[in-house]
Amino acid sequence: MNSKPSQAFIVTSWVALAIGVVFYLIDLFFTKMQLNEKGFYLVVLLYGLFSVVSVQKSVRDKMEGIPVTAIYYTLSWVSTAVSILLLVIGLWNAEMGLTEKGFLAIAFLMSMFAAIAVQKNTRDNMSAEYKENK
């Protein structure tokens, strides 16, 4: 469980995160909507990324026997669900084409998945380095 991830998986995870975030932002930039709406979608992305990293951290902490408060664990999962729900509600009510909505949703989900992978790789690397230095 605590083995070091391959360099290929690390690079792939970072590339997936970069692609997801960059294409999400490109779609936001070129979509015809008011600036406050674009701000909403940007905050939803940042909130989603933070929440999935928190989920990954709290789940991993529990697996390794590190104490995690129930409120933090629950809030991490609730925040992830809320960020997805906010995106769905926003896109449902947005006045943009179905293709743009789908592109934004896929870029969002790709970014969230990649953020989990990047966090996992970071945690695995730190764990492996700690064991090597022990």
Short mmCIF file of N, CA and C in Angstrom, two decimals:
data_model
loop_
_atom_site.label_atom_id
_atom_site.label_comp_id
_atom_site.label_asym_id
_atom_site.label_seq_id
_atom_site.Cartn_x
_atom_site.Cartn_y
_atom_site.Cartn_z
N MET A 1 0.81 -1.20 0.00
CA MET A 1 0.00 0.00 0.00
C MET A 1 0.85 1.26 0.00
N ASN A 2 1.96 1.24 0.66
CA ASN A 2 2.79 2.43 0.77
C ASN A 2 3.95 2.42 -0.21
N SER A 3 3.79 1.80 -1.37
CA SER A 3 4.86 1.80 -2.33
C SER A 3 4.86 3.12 -3.10
N LYS A 4 6.02 3.43 -3.63
CA LYS A 4 6.19 4.67 -4.37
C LYS A 4 5.55 4.54 -5.75
N PRO A 5 4.75 5.52 -6.19
CA PRO A 5 4.13 5.44 -7.51
C PRO A 5 5.17 5.60 -8.62
N SER A 6 4.86 5.05 -9.78
CA SER A 6 5.79 5.16 -10.90
C SER A 6 5.82 6.61 -11.40
N GLN A 7 6.93 6.95 -12.02
CA GLN A 7 7.08 8.29 -12.58
C GLN A 7 6.02 8.53 -13.67
N ALA A 8 5.70 7.49 -14.43
CA ALA A 8 4.69 7.62 -15.48
C ALA A 8 3.32 7.99 -14.89
N PHE A 9 2.95 7.36 -13.77
CA PHE A 9 1.66 7.67 -13.14
C PHE A 9 1.66 9.07 -12.56
N ILE A 10 2.78 9.48 -11.99
CA ILE A 10 2.88 10.84 -11.45
C ILE A 10 2.71 11.87 -12.55
N VAL A 11 3.44 11.70 -13.65
CA VAL A 11 3.37 12.65 -14.76
C VAL A 11 1.97 12.65 -15.38
N THR A 12 1.42 11.47 -15.58
CA THR A 12 0.08 11.37 -16.16
C THR A 12 -0.96 12.08 -15.29
N SER A 13 -0.85 11.93 -14.00
CA SER A 13 -1.80 12.57 -13.08
C SER A 13 -1.70 14.09 -13.17
N TRP A 14 -0.48 14.61 -13.17
CA TRP A 14 -0.29 16.05 -13.28
C TRP A 14 -0.77 16.58 -14.63
N VAL A 15 -0.49 15.83 -15.70
CA VAL A 15 -0.93 16.25 -17.03
C VAL A 15 -2.46 16.25 -17.10
N ALA A 16 -3.10 15.23 -16.55
CA ALA A 16 -4.56 15.18 -16.54
C ALA A 16 -5.14 16.36 -15.76
N LEU A 17 -4.53 16.68 -14.63
CA LEU A 17 -5.00 17.83 -13.83
C LEU A 17 -4.84 19.12 -14.63
N ALA A 18 -3.69 19.30 -15.24
CA ALA A 18 -3.44 20.52 -16.02
C ALA A 18 -4.42 20.62 -17.19
N ILE A 19 -4.61 19.53 -17.91
CA ILE A 19 -5.54 19.54 -19.05
C ILE A 19 -6.95 19.87 -18.59
N GLY A 20 -7.40 19.22 -17.52
CA GLY A 20 -8.75 19.47 -17.03
C GLY A 20 -8.95 20.93 -16.62
N VAL A 21 -8.02 21.46 -15.84
CA VAL A 21 -8.16 22.84 -15.36
C VAL A 21 -8.02 23.84 -16.51
N VAL A 22 -7.03 23.64 -17.37
CA VAL A 22 -6.81 24.58 -18.48
C VAL A 22 -8.01 24.61 -19.42
N PHE A 23 -8.53 23.44 -19.77
CA PHE A 23 -9.68 23.42 -20.69
C PHE A 23 -10.95 23.94 -20.02
N TYR A 24 -11.10 23.73 -18.73
CA TYR A 24 -12.22 24.31 -17.99
C TYR A 24 -12.14 25.84 -18.07
N LEU A 25 -10.94 26.36 -17.82
CA LEU A 25 -10.75 27.81 -17.85
C LEU A 25 -10.90 28.38 -19.26
N ILE A 26 -10.43 27.66 -20.26
CA ILE A 26 -10.60 28.10 -21.65
C ILE A 26 -12.08 28.17 -21.99
N ASP A 27 -12.83 27.14 -21.60
CA ASP A 27 -14.27 27.15 -21.85
C ASP A 27 -14.93 28.33 -21.16
N LEU A 28 -14.54 28.58 -19.92
CA LEU A 28 -15.10 29.74 -19.20
C LEU A 28 -14.76 31.05 -19.91
N PHE A 29 -13.54 31.16 -20.39
CA PHE A 29 -13.10 32.40 -21.04
C PHE A 29 -13.91 32.68 -22.30
N PHE A 30 -14.17 31.67 -23.09
CA PHE A 30 -14.83 31.87 -24.38
C PHE A 30 -16.35 31.76 -24.31
N THR A 31 -16.90 31.29 -23.21
CA THR A 31 -18.35 31.21 -23.07
C THR A 31 -18.93 32.60 -22.88
N LYS A 32 -20.04 32.85 -23.56
CA LYS A 32 -20.68 34.16 -23.47
C LYS A 32 -21.61 34.18 -22.27
N MET A 33 -21.07 34.66 -21.14
CA MET A 33 -21.87 34.83 -19.93
C MET A 33 -21.28 36.01 -19.16
N GLN A 34 -22.04 36.49 -18.22
CA GLN A 34 -21.58 37.63 -17.44
C GLN A 34 -20.40 37.23 -16.57
N LEU A 35 -19.62 38.23 -16.18
CA LEU A 35 -18.43 37.99 -15.39
C LEU A 35 -18.75 37.34 -14.04
N ASN A 36 -19.87 37.73 -13.44
CA ASN A 36 -20.23 37.12 -12.15
C ASN A 36 -20.56 35.63 -12.31
N GLU A 37 -21.11 35.24 -13.44
CA GLU A 37 -21.36 33.81 -13.69
C GLU A 37 -20.05 33.06 -13.88
N LYS A 38 -19.12 33.67 -14.59
CA LYS A 38 -17.82 33.04 -14.78
C LYS A 38 -17.12 32.88 -13.43
N GLY A 39 -17.27 33.88 -12.56
CA GLY A 39 -16.70 33.80 -11.21
C GLY A 39 -17.32 32.65 -10.42
N PHE A 40 -18.60 32.46 -10.57
CA PHE A 40 -19.28 31.35 -9.90
C PHE A 40 -18.66 30.01 -10.32
N TYR A 41 -18.50 29.81 -11.61
CA TYR A 41 -17.94 28.54 -12.11
C TYR A 41 -16.48 28.37 -11.70
N LEU A 42 -15.74 29.45 -11.62
CA LEU A 42 -14.34 29.37 -11.16
C LEU A 42 -14.29 28.95 -9.70
N VAL A 43 -15.14 29.54 -8.88
CA VAL A 43 -15.17 29.19 -7.45
C VAL A 43 -15.64 27.75 -7.26
N VAL A 44 -16.58 27.30 -8.06
CA VAL A 44 -17.04 25.91 -7.98
C VAL A 44 -15.88 24.96 -8.29
N LEU A 45 -15.07 25.29 -9.29
CA LEU A 45 -13.91 24.45 -9.60
C LEU A 45 -12.92 24.42 -8.44
N LEU A 46 -12.58 25.59 -7.91
CA LEU A 46 -11.63 25.64 -6.80
C LEU A 46 -12.17 24.91 -5.57
N TYR A 47 -13.43 25.10 -5.28
CA TYR A 47 -14.07 24.42 -4.15
C TYR A 47 -14.07 22.91 -4.36
N GLY A 48 -14.38 22.48 -5.57
CA GLY A 48 -14.37 21.05 -5.87
C GLY A 48 -12.99 20.44 -5.73
N LEU A 49 -11.97 21.13 -6.24
CA LEU A 49 -10.61 20.61 -6.14
C LEU A 49 -10.17 20.50 -4.68
N PHE A 50 -10.47 21.53 -3.90
CA PHE A 50 -10.11 21.49 -2.48
C PHE A 50 -10.84 20.37 -1.76
N SER A 51 -12.11 20.19 -2.07
CA SER A 51 -12.89 19.19 -1.35
C SER A 51 -12.44 17.77 -1.67
N VAL A 52 -12.08 17.48 -2.93
CA VAL A 52 -11.64 16.11 -3.24
C VAL A 52 -10.27 15.82 -2.65
N VAL A 53 -9.42 16.83 -2.54
CA VAL A 53 -8.13 16.63 -1.87
C VAL A 53 -8.37 16.35 -0.39
N SER A 54 -9.33 17.03 0.20
CA SER A 54 -9.68 16.78 1.60
C SER A 54 -10.24 15.38 1.79
N VAL A 55 -11.07 14.94 0.86
CA VAL A 55 -11.61 13.57 0.94
C VAL A 55 -10.47 12.56 0.87
N GLN A 56 -9.58 12.74 -0.10
CA GLN A 56 -8.47 11.79 -0.26
C GLN A 56 -7.61 11.76 0.99
N LYS A 57 -7.34 12.92 1.55
CA LYS A 57 -6.51 12.99 2.75
C LYS A 57 -7.20 12.33 3.93
N SER A 58 -8.45 12.61 4.14
CA SER A 58 -9.13 12.05 5.30
C SER A 58 -9.32 10.53 5.17
N VAL A 59 -9.63 10.06 3.97
CA VAL A 59 -9.77 8.62 3.76
C VAL A 59 -8.43 7.94 3.99
N ARG A 60 -7.37 8.51 3.47
CA ARG A 60 -6.04 7.91 3.62
C ARG A 60 -5.61 7.94 5.09
N ASP A 61 -5.88 9.04 5.76
CA ASP A 61 -5.55 9.11 7.19
C ASP A 61 -6.25 8.00 7.96
N LYS A 62 -7.53 7.80 7.69
CA LYS A 62 -8.28 6.74 8.38
C LYS A 62 -7.68 5.37 8.08
N MET A 63 -7.29 5.13 6.84
CA MET A 63 -6.70 3.84 6.45
C MET A 63 -5.38 3.59 7.18
N GLU A 64 -4.64 4.66 7.44
CA GLU A 64 -3.33 4.53 8.08
C GLU A 64 -3.41 4.64 9.61
N GLY A 65 -4.62 4.72 10.13
CA GLY A 65 -4.78 4.78 11.57
C GLY A 65 -4.53 6.15 12.17
N ILE A 66 -4.46 7.17 11.35
CA ILE A 66 -4.30 8.55 11.84
C ILE A 66 -5.69 9.07 12.19
N PRO A 67 -5.85 9.60 13.40
CA PRO A 67 -7.19 10.06 13.80
C PRO A 67 -7.73 11.18 12.89
N VAL A 68 -8.97 11.03 12.50
CA VAL A 68 -9.68 12.02 11.70
C VAL A 68 -11.00 12.27 12.39
N THR A 69 -11.30 13.52 12.66
CA THR A 69 -12.57 13.81 13.32
C THR A 69 -13.72 13.50 12.37
N ALA A 70 -14.81 13.07 12.95
CA ALA A 70 -15.99 12.73 12.15
C ALA A 70 -16.52 13.94 11.39
N ILE A 71 -16.43 15.12 12.01
CA ILE A 71 -16.94 16.32 11.36
C ILE A 71 -16.11 16.67 10.12
N TYR A 72 -14.79 16.52 10.21
CA TYR A 72 -13.94 16.83 9.05
C TYR A 72 -14.17 15.81 7.94
N TYR A 73 -14.25 14.56 8.30
CA TYR A 73 -14.49 13.49 7.33
C TYR A 73 -15.82 13.71 6.62
N THR A 74 -16.86 13.99 7.39
CA THR A 74 -18.18 14.22 6.82
C THR A 74 -18.21 15.48 5.97
N LEU A 75 -17.62 16.56 6.46
CA LEU A 75 -17.60 17.81 5.69
C LEU A 75 -16.84 17.66 4.38
N SER A 76 -15.80 16.85 4.37
CA SER A 76 -15.06 16.62 3.13
C SER A 76 -15.96 15.98 2.07
N TRP A 77 -16.69 14.95 2.49
CA TRP A 77 -17.59 14.29 1.54
C TRP A 77 -18.75 15.19 1.14
N VAL A 78 -19.31 15.90 2.11
CA VAL A 78 -20.43 16.81 1.80
C VAL A 78 -19.97 17.92 0.87
N SER A 79 -18.78 18.45 1.10
CA SER A 79 -18.25 19.51 0.23
C SER A 79 -18.07 19.01 -1.20
N THR A 80 -17.60 17.79 -1.35
CA THR A 80 -17.44 17.23 -2.69
C THR A 80 -18.80 17.12 -3.38
N ALA A 81 -19.78 16.60 -2.66
CA ALA A 81 -21.12 16.47 -3.23
C ALA A 81 -21.73 17.83 -3.56
N VAL A 82 -21.52 18.80 -2.67
CA VAL A 82 -22.07 20.15 -2.89
C VAL A 82 -21.43 20.80 -4.12
N SER A 83 -20.12 20.64 -4.28
CA SER A 83 -19.47 21.25 -5.43
C SER A 83 -20.00 20.66 -6.74
N ILE A 84 -20.22 19.35 -6.75
CA ILE A 84 -20.78 18.72 -7.95
C ILE A 84 -22.22 19.18 -8.17
N LEU A 85 -22.98 19.24 -7.09
CA LEU A 85 -24.37 19.69 -7.18
C LEU A 85 -24.45 21.14 -7.67
N LEU A 86 -23.58 22.01 -7.17
CA LEU A 86 -23.56 23.40 -7.63
C LEU A 86 -23.27 23.49 -9.12
N LEU A 87 -22.32 22.67 -9.58
CA LEU A 87 -22.02 22.68 -11.01
C LEU A 87 -23.22 22.20 -11.82
N VAL A 88 -23.87 21.13 -11.37
CA VAL A 88 -25.03 20.59 -12.09
C VAL A 88 -26.16 21.63 -12.13
N ILE A 89 -26.45 22.25 -11.01
CA ILE A 89 -27.52 23.26 -10.97
C ILE A 89 -27.16 24.45 -11.85
N GLY A 90 -25.91 24.89 -11.76
CA GLY A 90 -25.47 26.01 -12.58
C GLY A 90 -25.58 25.71 -14.07
N LEU A 91 -25.13 24.52 -14.46
CA LEU A 91 -25.17 24.16 -15.88
C LEU A 91 -26.62 23.93 -16.35
N TRP A 92 -27.44 23.38 -15.47
CA TRP A 92 -28.85 23.14 -15.83
C TRP A 92 -29.54 24.46 -16.18
N ASN A 93 -29.19 25.50 -15.43
CA ASN A 93 -29.84 26.80 -15.63
C ASN A 93 -29.07 27.75 -16.54
N ALA A 94 -27.91 27.35 -17.00
CA ALA A 94 -27.08 28.22 -17.83
C ALA A 94 -27.65 28.34 -19.24
N GLU A 95 -27.47 29.52 -19.79
CA GLU A 95 -27.91 29.76 -21.17
C GLU A 95 -26.71 29.59 -22.09
N MET A 96 -26.32 28.32 -22.25
CA MET A 96 -25.23 27.99 -23.18
C MET A 96 -25.61 26.69 -23.87
N GLY A 97 -24.89 26.40 -24.92
CA GLY A 97 -25.19 25.19 -25.69
C GLY A 97 -24.90 23.93 -24.90
N LEU A 98 -25.56 22.86 -25.30
CA LEU A 98 -25.38 21.57 -24.64
C LEU A 98 -23.93 21.10 -24.74
N THR A 99 -23.29 21.38 -25.86
CA THR A 99 -21.89 20.99 -26.03
C THR A 99 -20.99 21.71 -25.04
N GLU A 100 -21.22 23.01 -24.86
CA GLU A 100 -20.43 23.78 -23.89
C GLU A 100 -20.66 23.27 -22.47
N LYS A 101 -21.90 22.97 -22.15
CA LYS A 101 -22.20 22.44 -20.82
C LYS A 101 -21.49 21.11 -20.59
N GLY A 102 -21.56 20.24 -21.57
CA GLY A 102 -20.91 18.94 -21.44
C GLY A 102 -19.40 19.06 -21.33
N PHE A 103 -18.83 19.96 -22.11
CA PHE A 103 -17.39 20.17 -22.07
C PHE A 103 -16.96 20.67 -20.70
N LEU A 104 -17.70 21.62 -20.15
CA LEU A 104 -17.39 22.16 -18.83
C LEU A 104 -17.52 21.08 -17.76
N ALA A 105 -18.55 20.27 -17.85
CA ALA A 105 -18.76 19.19 -16.87
C ALA A 105 -17.65 18.16 -16.93
N ILE A 106 -17.27 17.75 -18.13
CA ILE A 106 -16.21 16.75 -18.28
C ILE A 106 -14.87 17.30 -17.79
N ALA A 107 -14.57 18.54 -18.12
CA ALA A 107 -13.31 19.15 -17.65
C ALA A 107 -13.30 19.24 -16.13
N PHE A 108 -14.45 19.55 -15.54
CA PHE A 108 -14.58 19.63 -14.09
C PHE A 108 -14.31 18.28 -13.44
N LEU A 109 -14.99 17.25 -13.94
CA LEU A 109 -14.84 15.91 -13.36
C LEU A 109 -13.43 15.36 -13.58
N MET A 110 -12.85 15.64 -14.74
CA MET A 110 -11.47 15.21 -15.00
C MET A 110 -10.51 15.88 -14.02
N SER A 111 -10.72 17.14 -13.78
CA SER A 111 -9.87 17.88 -12.84
C SER A 111 -9.99 17.31 -11.43
N MET A 112 -11.19 16.99 -11.03
CA MET A 112 -11.40 16.45 -9.69
C MET A 112 -10.74 15.08 -9.54
N PHE A 113 -10.92 14.21 -10.53
CA PHE A 113 -10.29 12.89 -10.47
C PHE A 113 -8.77 13.02 -10.46
N ALA A 114 -8.25 13.88 -11.31
CA ALA A 114 -6.80 14.07 -11.37
C ALA A 114 -6.25 14.65 -10.07
N ALA A 115 -7.01 15.54 -9.43
CA ALA A 115 -6.55 16.10 -8.15
C ALA A 115 -6.43 15.01 -7.09
N ILE A 116 -7.34 14.06 -7.11
CA ILE A 116 -7.26 12.93 -6.17
C ILE A 116 -6.00 12.12 -6.46
N ALA A 117 -5.74 11.86 -7.74
CA ALA A 117 -4.55 11.07 -8.11
C ALA A 117 -3.26 11.80 -7.74
N VAL A 118 -3.22 13.10 -7.97
CA VAL A 118 -2.03 13.88 -7.62
C VAL A 118 -1.81 13.86 -6.11
N GLN A 119 -2.88 14.02 -5.34
CA GLN A 119 -2.77 13.99 -3.88
C GLN A 119 -2.30 12.62 -3.41
N LYS A 120 -2.84 11.55 -4.01
CA LYS A 120 -2.43 10.20 -3.66
C LYS A 120 -0.94 10.00 -3.95
N ASN A 121 -0.50 10.43 -5.12
CA ASN A 121 0.91 10.29 -5.48
C ASN A 121 1.81 11.07 -4.53
N THR A 122 1.39 12.26 -4.18
CA THR A 122 2.17 13.09 -3.25
C THR A 122 2.28 12.40 -1.91
N ARG A 123 1.18 11.87 -1.45
CA ARG A 123 1.16 11.17 -0.16
C ARG A 123 2.02 9.91 -0.21
N ASP A 124 1.92 9.15 -1.30
CA ASP A 124 2.72 7.93 -1.45
C ASP A 124 4.21 8.26 -1.50
N ASN A 125 4.57 9.31 -2.21
CA ASN A 125 5.98 9.71 -2.27
C ASN A 125 6.51 10.12 -0.90
N MET A 126 5.73 10.89 -0.18
CA MET A 126 6.16 11.32 1.15
C MET A 126 6.31 10.13 2.09
N SER A 127 5.39 9.19 1.99
CA SER A 127 5.44 8.00 2.83
C SER A 127 6.67 7.16 2.50
N ALA A 128 6.95 6.98 1.21
CA ALA A 128 8.11 6.20 0.80
C ALA A 128 9.42 6.86 1.22
N GLU A 129 9.49 8.19 1.07
CA GLU A 129 10.71 8.91 1.48
C GLU A 129 10.90 8.83 2.99
N TYR A 130 9.81 8.90 3.75
CA TYR A 130 9.89 8.81 5.19
C TYR A 130 10.45 7.45 5.61
N LYS A 131 9.96 6.39 4.95
CA LYS A 131 10.44 5.04 5.28
C LYS A 131 11.90 4.85 4.89
N GLU A 132 12.33 5.47 3.77
CA GLU A 132 13.73 5.36 3.35
C GLU A 132 14.66 6.07 4.31
N ASN A 133 14.23 7.18 4.87
CA ASN A 133 15.06 7.99 5.76
C ASN A 133 15.03 7.51 7.21
N LYS A 134 14.18 6.57 7.50
CA LYS A 134 14.01 6.08 8.86
C LYS A 134 15.14 5.17 9.27
#
